[in-house]
mmCIF file of C-alpha atoms and ligand atoms in Angstrom:
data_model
loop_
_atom_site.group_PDB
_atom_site.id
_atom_site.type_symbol
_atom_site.label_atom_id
_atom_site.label_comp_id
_atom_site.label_asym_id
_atom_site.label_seq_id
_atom_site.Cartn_x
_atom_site.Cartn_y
_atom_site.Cartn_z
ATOM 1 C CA UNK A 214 0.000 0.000 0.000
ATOM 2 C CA UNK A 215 2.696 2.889 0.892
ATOM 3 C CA UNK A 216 5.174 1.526 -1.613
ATOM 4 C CA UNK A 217 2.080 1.802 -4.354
ATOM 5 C CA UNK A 218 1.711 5.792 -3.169
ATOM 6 C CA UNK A 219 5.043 6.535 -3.178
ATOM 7 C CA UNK A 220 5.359 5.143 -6.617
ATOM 8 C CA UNK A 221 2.763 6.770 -7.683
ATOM 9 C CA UNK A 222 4.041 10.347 -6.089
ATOM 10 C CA UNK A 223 7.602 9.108 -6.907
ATOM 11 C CA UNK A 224 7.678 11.341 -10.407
ATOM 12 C CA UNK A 225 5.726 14.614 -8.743
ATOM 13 C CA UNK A 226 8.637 14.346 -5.871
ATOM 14 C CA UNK A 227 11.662 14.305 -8.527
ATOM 15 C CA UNK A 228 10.151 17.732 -10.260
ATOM 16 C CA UNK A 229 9.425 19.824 -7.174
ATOM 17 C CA UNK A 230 13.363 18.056 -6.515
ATOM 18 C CA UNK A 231 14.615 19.149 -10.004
ATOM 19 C CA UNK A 232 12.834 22.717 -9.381
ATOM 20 C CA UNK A 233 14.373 23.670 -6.191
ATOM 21 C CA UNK A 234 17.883 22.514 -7.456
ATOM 22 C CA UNK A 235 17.274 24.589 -10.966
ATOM 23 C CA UNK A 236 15.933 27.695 -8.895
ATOM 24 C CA UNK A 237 18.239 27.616 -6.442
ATOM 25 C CA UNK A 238 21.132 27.487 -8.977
ATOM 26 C CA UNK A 239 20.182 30.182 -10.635
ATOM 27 C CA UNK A 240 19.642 31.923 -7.806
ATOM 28 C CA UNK A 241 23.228 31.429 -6.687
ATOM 29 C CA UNK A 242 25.178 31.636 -9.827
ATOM 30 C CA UNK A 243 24.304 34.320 -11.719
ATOM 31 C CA UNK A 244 23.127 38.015 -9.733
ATOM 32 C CA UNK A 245 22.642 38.989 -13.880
ATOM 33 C CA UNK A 246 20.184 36.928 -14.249
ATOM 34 C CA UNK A 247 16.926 38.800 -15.386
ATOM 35 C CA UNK A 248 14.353 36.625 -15.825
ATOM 36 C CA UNK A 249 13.763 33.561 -13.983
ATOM 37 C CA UNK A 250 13.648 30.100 -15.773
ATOM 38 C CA UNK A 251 9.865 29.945 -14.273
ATOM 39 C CA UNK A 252 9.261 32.906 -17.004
ATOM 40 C CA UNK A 253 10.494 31.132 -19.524
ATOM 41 C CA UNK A 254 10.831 31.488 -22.924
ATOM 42 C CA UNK A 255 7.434 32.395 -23.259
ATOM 43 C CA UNK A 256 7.868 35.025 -19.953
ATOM 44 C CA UNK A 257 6.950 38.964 -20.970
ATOM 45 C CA UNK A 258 10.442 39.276 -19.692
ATOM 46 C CA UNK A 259 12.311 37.237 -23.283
ATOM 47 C CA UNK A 260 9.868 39.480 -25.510
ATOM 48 C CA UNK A 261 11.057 42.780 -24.477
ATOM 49 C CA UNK A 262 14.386 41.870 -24.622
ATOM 50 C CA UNK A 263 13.656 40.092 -28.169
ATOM 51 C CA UNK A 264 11.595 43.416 -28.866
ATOM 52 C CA UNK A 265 14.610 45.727 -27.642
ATOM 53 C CA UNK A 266 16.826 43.702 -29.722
ATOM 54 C CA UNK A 267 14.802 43.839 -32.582
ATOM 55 C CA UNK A 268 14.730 47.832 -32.765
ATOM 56 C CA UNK A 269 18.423 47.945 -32.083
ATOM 57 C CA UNK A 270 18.966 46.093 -34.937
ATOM 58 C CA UNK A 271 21.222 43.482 -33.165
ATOM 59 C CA UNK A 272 18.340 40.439 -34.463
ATOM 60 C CA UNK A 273 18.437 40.849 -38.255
ATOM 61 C CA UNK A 274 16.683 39.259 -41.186
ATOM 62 C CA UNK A 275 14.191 37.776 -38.554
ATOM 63 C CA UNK A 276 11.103 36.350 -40.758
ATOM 64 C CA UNK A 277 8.411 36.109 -37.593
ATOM 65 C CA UNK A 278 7.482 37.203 -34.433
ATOM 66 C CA UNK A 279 8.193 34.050 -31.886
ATOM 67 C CA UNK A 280 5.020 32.595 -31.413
ATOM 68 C CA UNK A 281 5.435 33.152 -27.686
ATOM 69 C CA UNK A 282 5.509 36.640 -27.879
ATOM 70 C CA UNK A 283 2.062 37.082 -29.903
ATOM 71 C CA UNK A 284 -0.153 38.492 -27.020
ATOM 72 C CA UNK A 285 3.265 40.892 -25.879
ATOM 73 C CA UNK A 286 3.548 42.305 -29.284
ATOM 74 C CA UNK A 287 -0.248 42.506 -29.723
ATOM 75 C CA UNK A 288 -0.600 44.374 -26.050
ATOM 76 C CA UNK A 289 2.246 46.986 -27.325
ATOM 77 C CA UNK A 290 0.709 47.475 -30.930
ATOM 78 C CA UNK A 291 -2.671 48.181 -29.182
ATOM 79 C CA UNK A 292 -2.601 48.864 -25.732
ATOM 80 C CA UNK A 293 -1.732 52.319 -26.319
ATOM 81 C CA UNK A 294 2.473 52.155 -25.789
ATOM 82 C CA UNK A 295 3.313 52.047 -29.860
ATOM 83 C CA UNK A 296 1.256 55.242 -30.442
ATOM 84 C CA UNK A 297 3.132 56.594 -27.140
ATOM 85 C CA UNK A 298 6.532 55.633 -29.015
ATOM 86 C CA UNK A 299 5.791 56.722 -31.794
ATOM 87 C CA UNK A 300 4.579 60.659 -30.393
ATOM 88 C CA UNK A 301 7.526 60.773 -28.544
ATOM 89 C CA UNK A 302 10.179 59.968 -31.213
ATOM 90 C CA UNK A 303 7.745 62.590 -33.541
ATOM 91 C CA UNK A 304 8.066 65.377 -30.774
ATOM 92 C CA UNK A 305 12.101 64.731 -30.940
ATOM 93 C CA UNK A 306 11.863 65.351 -34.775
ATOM 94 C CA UNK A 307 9.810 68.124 -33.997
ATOM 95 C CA UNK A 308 12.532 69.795 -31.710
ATOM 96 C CA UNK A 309 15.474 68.905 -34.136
ATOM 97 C CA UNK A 310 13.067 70.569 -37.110
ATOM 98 C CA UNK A 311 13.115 73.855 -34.725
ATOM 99 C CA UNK A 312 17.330 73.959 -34.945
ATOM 100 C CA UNK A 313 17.512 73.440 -38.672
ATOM 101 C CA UNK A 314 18.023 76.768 -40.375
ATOM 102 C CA UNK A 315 16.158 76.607 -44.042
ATOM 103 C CA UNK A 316 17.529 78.906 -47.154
ATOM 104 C CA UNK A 317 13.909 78.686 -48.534
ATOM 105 C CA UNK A 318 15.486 78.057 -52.317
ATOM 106 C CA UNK A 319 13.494 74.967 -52.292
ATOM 107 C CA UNK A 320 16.035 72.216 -51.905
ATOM 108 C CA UNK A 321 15.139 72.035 -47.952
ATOM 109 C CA UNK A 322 13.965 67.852 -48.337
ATOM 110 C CA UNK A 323 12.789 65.438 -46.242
ATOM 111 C CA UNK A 324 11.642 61.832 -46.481
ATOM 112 C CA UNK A 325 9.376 59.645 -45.105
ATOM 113 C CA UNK A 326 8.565 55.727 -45.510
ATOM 114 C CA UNK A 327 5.227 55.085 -46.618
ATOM 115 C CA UNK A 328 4.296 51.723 -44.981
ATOM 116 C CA UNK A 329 4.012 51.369 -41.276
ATOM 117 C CA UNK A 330 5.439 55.445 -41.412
ATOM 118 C CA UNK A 331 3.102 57.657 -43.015
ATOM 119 C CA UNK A 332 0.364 54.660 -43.204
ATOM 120 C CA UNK A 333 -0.578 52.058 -41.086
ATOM 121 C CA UNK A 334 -0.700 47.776 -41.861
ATOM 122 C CA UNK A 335 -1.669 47.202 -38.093
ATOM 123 C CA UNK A 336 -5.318 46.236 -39.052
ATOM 124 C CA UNK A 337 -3.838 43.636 -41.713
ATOM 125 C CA UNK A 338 -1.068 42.619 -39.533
ATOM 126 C CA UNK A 339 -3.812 41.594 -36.660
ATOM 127 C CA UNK A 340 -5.091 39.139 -38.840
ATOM 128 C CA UNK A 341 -1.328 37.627 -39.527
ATOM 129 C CA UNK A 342 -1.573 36.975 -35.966
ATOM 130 C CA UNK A 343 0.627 40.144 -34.961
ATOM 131 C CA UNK A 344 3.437 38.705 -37.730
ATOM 132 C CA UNK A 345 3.270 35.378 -36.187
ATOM 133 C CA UNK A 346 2.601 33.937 -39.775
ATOM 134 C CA UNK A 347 4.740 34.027 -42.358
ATOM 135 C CA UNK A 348 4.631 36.949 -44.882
ATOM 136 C CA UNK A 349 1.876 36.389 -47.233
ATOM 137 C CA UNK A 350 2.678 38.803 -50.393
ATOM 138 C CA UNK A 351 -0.797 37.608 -51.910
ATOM 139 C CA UNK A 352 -2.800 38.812 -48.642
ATOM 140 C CA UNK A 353 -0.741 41.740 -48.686
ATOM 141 C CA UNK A 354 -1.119 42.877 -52.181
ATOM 142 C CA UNK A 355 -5.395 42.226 -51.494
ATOM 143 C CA UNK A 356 -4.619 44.262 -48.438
ATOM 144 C CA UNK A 357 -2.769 47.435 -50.378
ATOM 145 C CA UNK A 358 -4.640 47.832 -53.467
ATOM 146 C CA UNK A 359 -7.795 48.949 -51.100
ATOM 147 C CA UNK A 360 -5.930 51.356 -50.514
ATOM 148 C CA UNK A 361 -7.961 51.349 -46.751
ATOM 149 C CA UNK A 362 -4.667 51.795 -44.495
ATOM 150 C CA UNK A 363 -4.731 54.297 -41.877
ATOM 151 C CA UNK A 364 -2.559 56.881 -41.365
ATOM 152 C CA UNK A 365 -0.745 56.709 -38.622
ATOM 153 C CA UNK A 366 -1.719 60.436 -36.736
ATOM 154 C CA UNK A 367 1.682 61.402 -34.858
ATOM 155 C CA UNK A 368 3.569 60.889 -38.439
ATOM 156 C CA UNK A 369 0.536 62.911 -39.720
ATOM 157 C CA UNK A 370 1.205 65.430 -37.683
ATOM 158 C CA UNK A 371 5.096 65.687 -38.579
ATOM 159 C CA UNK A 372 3.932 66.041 -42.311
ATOM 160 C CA UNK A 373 2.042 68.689 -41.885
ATOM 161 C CA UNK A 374 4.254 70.682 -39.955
ATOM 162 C CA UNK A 375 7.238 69.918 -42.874
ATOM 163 C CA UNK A 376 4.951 71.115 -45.097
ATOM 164 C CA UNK A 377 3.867 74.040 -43.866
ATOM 165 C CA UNK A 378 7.795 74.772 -42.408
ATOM 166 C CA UNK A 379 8.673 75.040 -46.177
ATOM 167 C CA UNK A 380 10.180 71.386 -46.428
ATOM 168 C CA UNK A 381 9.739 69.498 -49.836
ATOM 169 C CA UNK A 382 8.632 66.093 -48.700
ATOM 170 C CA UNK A 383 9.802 63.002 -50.552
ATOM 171 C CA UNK A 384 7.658 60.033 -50.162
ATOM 172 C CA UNK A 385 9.771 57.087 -50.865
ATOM 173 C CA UNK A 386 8.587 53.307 -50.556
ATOM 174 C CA UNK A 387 9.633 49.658 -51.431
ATOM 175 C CA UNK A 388 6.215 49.012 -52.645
ATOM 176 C CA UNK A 389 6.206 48.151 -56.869
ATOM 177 C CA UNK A 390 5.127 50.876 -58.563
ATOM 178 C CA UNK A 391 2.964 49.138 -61.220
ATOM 179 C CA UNK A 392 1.295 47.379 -58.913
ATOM 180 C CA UNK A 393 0.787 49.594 -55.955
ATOM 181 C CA UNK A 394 1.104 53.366 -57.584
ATOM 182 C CA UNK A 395 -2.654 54.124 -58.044
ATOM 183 C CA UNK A 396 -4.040 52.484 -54.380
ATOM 184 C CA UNK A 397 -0.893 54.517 -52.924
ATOM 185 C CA UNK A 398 -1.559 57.496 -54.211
ATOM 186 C CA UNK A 399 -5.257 56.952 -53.071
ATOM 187 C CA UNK A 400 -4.646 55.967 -50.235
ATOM 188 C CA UNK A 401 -2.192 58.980 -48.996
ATOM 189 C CA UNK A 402 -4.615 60.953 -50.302
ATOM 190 C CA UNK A 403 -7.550 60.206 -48.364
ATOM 191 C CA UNK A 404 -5.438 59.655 -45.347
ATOM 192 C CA UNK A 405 -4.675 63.513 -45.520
ATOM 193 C CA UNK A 406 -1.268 63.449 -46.901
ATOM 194 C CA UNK A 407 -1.674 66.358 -49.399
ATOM 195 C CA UNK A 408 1.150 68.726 -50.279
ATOM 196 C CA UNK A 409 3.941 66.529 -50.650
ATOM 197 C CA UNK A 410 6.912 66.889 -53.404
ATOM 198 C CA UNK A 411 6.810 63.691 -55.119
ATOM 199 C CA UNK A 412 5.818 60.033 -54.159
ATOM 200 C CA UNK A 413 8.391 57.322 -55.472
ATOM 201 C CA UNK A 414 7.553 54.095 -55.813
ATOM 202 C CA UNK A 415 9.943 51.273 -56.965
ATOM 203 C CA UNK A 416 10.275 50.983 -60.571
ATOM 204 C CA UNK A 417 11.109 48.149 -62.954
ATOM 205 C CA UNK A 418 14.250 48.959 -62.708
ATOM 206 C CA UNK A 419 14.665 48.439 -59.062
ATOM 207 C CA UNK A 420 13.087 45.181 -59.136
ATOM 208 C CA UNK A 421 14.638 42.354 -57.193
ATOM 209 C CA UNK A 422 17.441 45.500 -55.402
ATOM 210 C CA UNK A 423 17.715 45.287 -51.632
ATOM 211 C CA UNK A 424 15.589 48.245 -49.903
ATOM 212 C CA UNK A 425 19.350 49.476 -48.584
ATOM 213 C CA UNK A 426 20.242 49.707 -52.197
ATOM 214 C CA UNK A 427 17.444 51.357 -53.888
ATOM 215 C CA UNK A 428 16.486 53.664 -51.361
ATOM 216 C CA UNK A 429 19.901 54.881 -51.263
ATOM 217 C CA UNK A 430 19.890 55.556 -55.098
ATOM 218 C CA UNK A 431 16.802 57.397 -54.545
ATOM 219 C CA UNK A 432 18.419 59.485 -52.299
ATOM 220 C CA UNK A 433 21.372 59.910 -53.806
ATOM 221 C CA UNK A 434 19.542 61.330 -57.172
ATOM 222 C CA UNK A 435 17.886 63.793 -55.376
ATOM 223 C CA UNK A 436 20.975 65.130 -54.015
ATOM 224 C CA UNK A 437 21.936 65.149 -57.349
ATOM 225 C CA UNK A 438 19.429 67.498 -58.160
ATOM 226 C CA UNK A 439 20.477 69.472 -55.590
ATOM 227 C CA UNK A 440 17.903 68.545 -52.725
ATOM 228 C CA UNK A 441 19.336 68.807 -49.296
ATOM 229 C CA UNK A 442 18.209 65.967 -47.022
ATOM 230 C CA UNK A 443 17.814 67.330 -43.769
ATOM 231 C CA UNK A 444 15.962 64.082 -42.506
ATOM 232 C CA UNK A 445 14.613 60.612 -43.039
ATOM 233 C CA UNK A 446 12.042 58.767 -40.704
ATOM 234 C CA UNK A 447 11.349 55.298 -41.735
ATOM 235 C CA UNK A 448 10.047 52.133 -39.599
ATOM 236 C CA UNK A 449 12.902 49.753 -41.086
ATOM 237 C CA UNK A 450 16.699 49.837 -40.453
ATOM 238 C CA UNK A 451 17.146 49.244 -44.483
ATOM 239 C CA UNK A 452 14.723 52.947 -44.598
ATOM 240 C CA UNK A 453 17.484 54.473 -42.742
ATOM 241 C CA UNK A 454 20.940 53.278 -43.865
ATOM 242 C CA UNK A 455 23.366 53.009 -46.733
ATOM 243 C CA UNK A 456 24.254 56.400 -48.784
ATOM 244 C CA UNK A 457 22.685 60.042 -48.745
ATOM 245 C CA UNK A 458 20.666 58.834 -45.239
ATOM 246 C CA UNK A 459 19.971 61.986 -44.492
ATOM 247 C CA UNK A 460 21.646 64.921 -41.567
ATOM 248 C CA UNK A 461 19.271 63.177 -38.614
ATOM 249 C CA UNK A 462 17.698 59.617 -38.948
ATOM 250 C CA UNK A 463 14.889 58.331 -36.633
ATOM 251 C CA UNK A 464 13.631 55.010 -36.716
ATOM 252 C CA UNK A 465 9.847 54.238 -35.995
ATOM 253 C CA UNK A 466 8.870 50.754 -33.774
ATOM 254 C CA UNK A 467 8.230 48.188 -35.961
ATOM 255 C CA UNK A 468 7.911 44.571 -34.133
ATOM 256 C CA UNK A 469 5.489 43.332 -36.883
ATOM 257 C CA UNK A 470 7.901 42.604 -39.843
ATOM 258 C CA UNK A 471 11.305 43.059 -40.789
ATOM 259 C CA UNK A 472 12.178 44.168 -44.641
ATOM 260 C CA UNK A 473 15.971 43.686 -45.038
HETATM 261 C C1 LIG B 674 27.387 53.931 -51.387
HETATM 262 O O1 LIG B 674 28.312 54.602 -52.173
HETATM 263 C C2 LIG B 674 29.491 53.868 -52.458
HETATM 264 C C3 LIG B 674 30.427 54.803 -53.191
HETATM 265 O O2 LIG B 674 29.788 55.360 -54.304
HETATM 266 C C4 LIG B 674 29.134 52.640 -53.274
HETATM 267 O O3 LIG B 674 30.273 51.875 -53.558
HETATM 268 C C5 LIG B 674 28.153 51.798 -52.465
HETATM 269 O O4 LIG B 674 27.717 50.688 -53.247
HETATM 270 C C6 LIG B 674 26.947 52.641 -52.073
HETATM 271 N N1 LIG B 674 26.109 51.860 -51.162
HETATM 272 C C7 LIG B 674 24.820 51.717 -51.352
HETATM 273 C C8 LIG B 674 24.102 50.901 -50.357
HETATM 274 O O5 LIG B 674 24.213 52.222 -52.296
HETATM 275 C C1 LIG B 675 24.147 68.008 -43.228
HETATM 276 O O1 LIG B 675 24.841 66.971 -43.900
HETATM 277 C C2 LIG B 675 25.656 67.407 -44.962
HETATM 278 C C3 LIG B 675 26.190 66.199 -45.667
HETATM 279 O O2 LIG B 675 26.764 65.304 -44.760
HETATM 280 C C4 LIG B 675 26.742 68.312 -44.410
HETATM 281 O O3 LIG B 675 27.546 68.814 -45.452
HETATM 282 C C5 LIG B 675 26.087 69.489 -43.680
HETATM 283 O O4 LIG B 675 27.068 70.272 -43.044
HETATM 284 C C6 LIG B 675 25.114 68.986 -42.615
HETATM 285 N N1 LIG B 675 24.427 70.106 -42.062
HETATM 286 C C7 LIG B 675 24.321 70.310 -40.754
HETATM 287 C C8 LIG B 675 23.627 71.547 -40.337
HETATM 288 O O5 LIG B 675 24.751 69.510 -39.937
HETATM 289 MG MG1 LIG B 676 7.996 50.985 -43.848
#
């Protein structure tokens, strides 16, 4: 009878065992140690380090969110901290815009990302499960040529004040201009972004370039035609490096995708 319970309790005794030896290990080895092994990899702890790494650019060429961190990225896309992010890097902008000194010959430039910078794929991205799933360029392209994505308002905001500060604002996006030109136009459009210098789209022959590459030939011809880029706000690292980046840089949150 007590040697049946004891082998029956026998496995439940070796895990509380193993637990207080793995705990207590930790506990004694490592004063670094920031999250607990009880959080695990699935703990809110791992996702804002994965998160922090993610907009530091030290995890590249990552292809989804980990599956652990769906309802952490989904609380910070919704629950109010993204559109707290992004205000706050927009008021920096705002107070570097206040330094820079225009000559109001109308080569003062600045440029913005389109996707997930002027407009928003938050509302598509919730149905990819918060970029759980794999990127879907079919769904995507449905999603795009409606033409329906919001913009996002503290980005708003920033245009509107480059606009009426004199700035000629270059619109410059990844997104294939024979395919997406008419819905992108549209869609900046009735999102409010009116005013703007020119919106550039990638062209045949861009097809297949890195986003590194072909923005930075972008850039680089409008320097060429004697545009000075004073600054560049994009939600990818690729929006934001390479040649002609720009005097000031400032990168947007983006834990939804990554665009290399
Ligand atoms: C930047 O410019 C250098 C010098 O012209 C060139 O070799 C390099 O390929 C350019 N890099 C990019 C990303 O365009
Ligand atoms: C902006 O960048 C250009 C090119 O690097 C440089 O020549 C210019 O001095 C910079 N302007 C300011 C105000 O920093
Ligand atoms: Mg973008």
């Amino acid at each position: 009878m007590i040697s049946a319970m004891t082998q029956r309790i026998r496995p439940l005794l070796l895990v509380l065992f193993l637990a207080m030896v793995s705990n207590s290990v930790v506990v004694c080895t490592s004063r670094h140690q920031y999250w607990r092994p009880s959080d695990g990899p699935e703990g809110a702890s791992y996702c804002l380090s994965w998160r922090l790494a993610v907009e530091a650019n030290n995890v590249r060429a990552w292809r989804t969110v980990p599956t652990q961190c769906l309802r952490h990225v989904e609380s910070y896309m919704i629950g109010g901290q993204y559109d707290r992010d992004i205000n706050f890097i927009i008021d920096h902008v705002i107070s570097y815009l206040d330094g820079v000194d225009l000559s109001n010959d109308g080569l003062d430039a600045w440029i913005l990302d389109v996707d997930d910078t002027c407009i928003s794929n938050l509302i598509y991205y919730k149905g990819k499960r918060f970029g759980c799933d794999p990127y879907d360029p079919d769904g995507f392209k449905t999603w795009a040529l409606r033409g329906g994505c919001p913009a996002i308002p503290g980005v708003l905001r920033l245009f509107n004040k480059l606009i009426s500060d004199g700035f000629k604002v270059f619109l410059v996006t990844g997104r294939d201009e024979s395919t997406f030109g008419q819905a992108t136009l549209d869609n900046l459009q009735n999102q409010g972004f009116i005013g703007y210098q020119r919106l550039i789209l990638r062209s045949a022959a861009y097809k297949g370039q890195s986003a590194v590459v072909y923005k930075s030939e972008i850039r680089e011809q409008l320097e060429e035609e004697g545009y000075r880029i004073w600054g560049n706000v994009g939600d990818q690292w690729s929006d934001l490096q390479g040649n002609c980046t720009g005097n000031r840089t400032f990168k947007l949150p983006n834990p939804l995708y990554f665009v290399p």
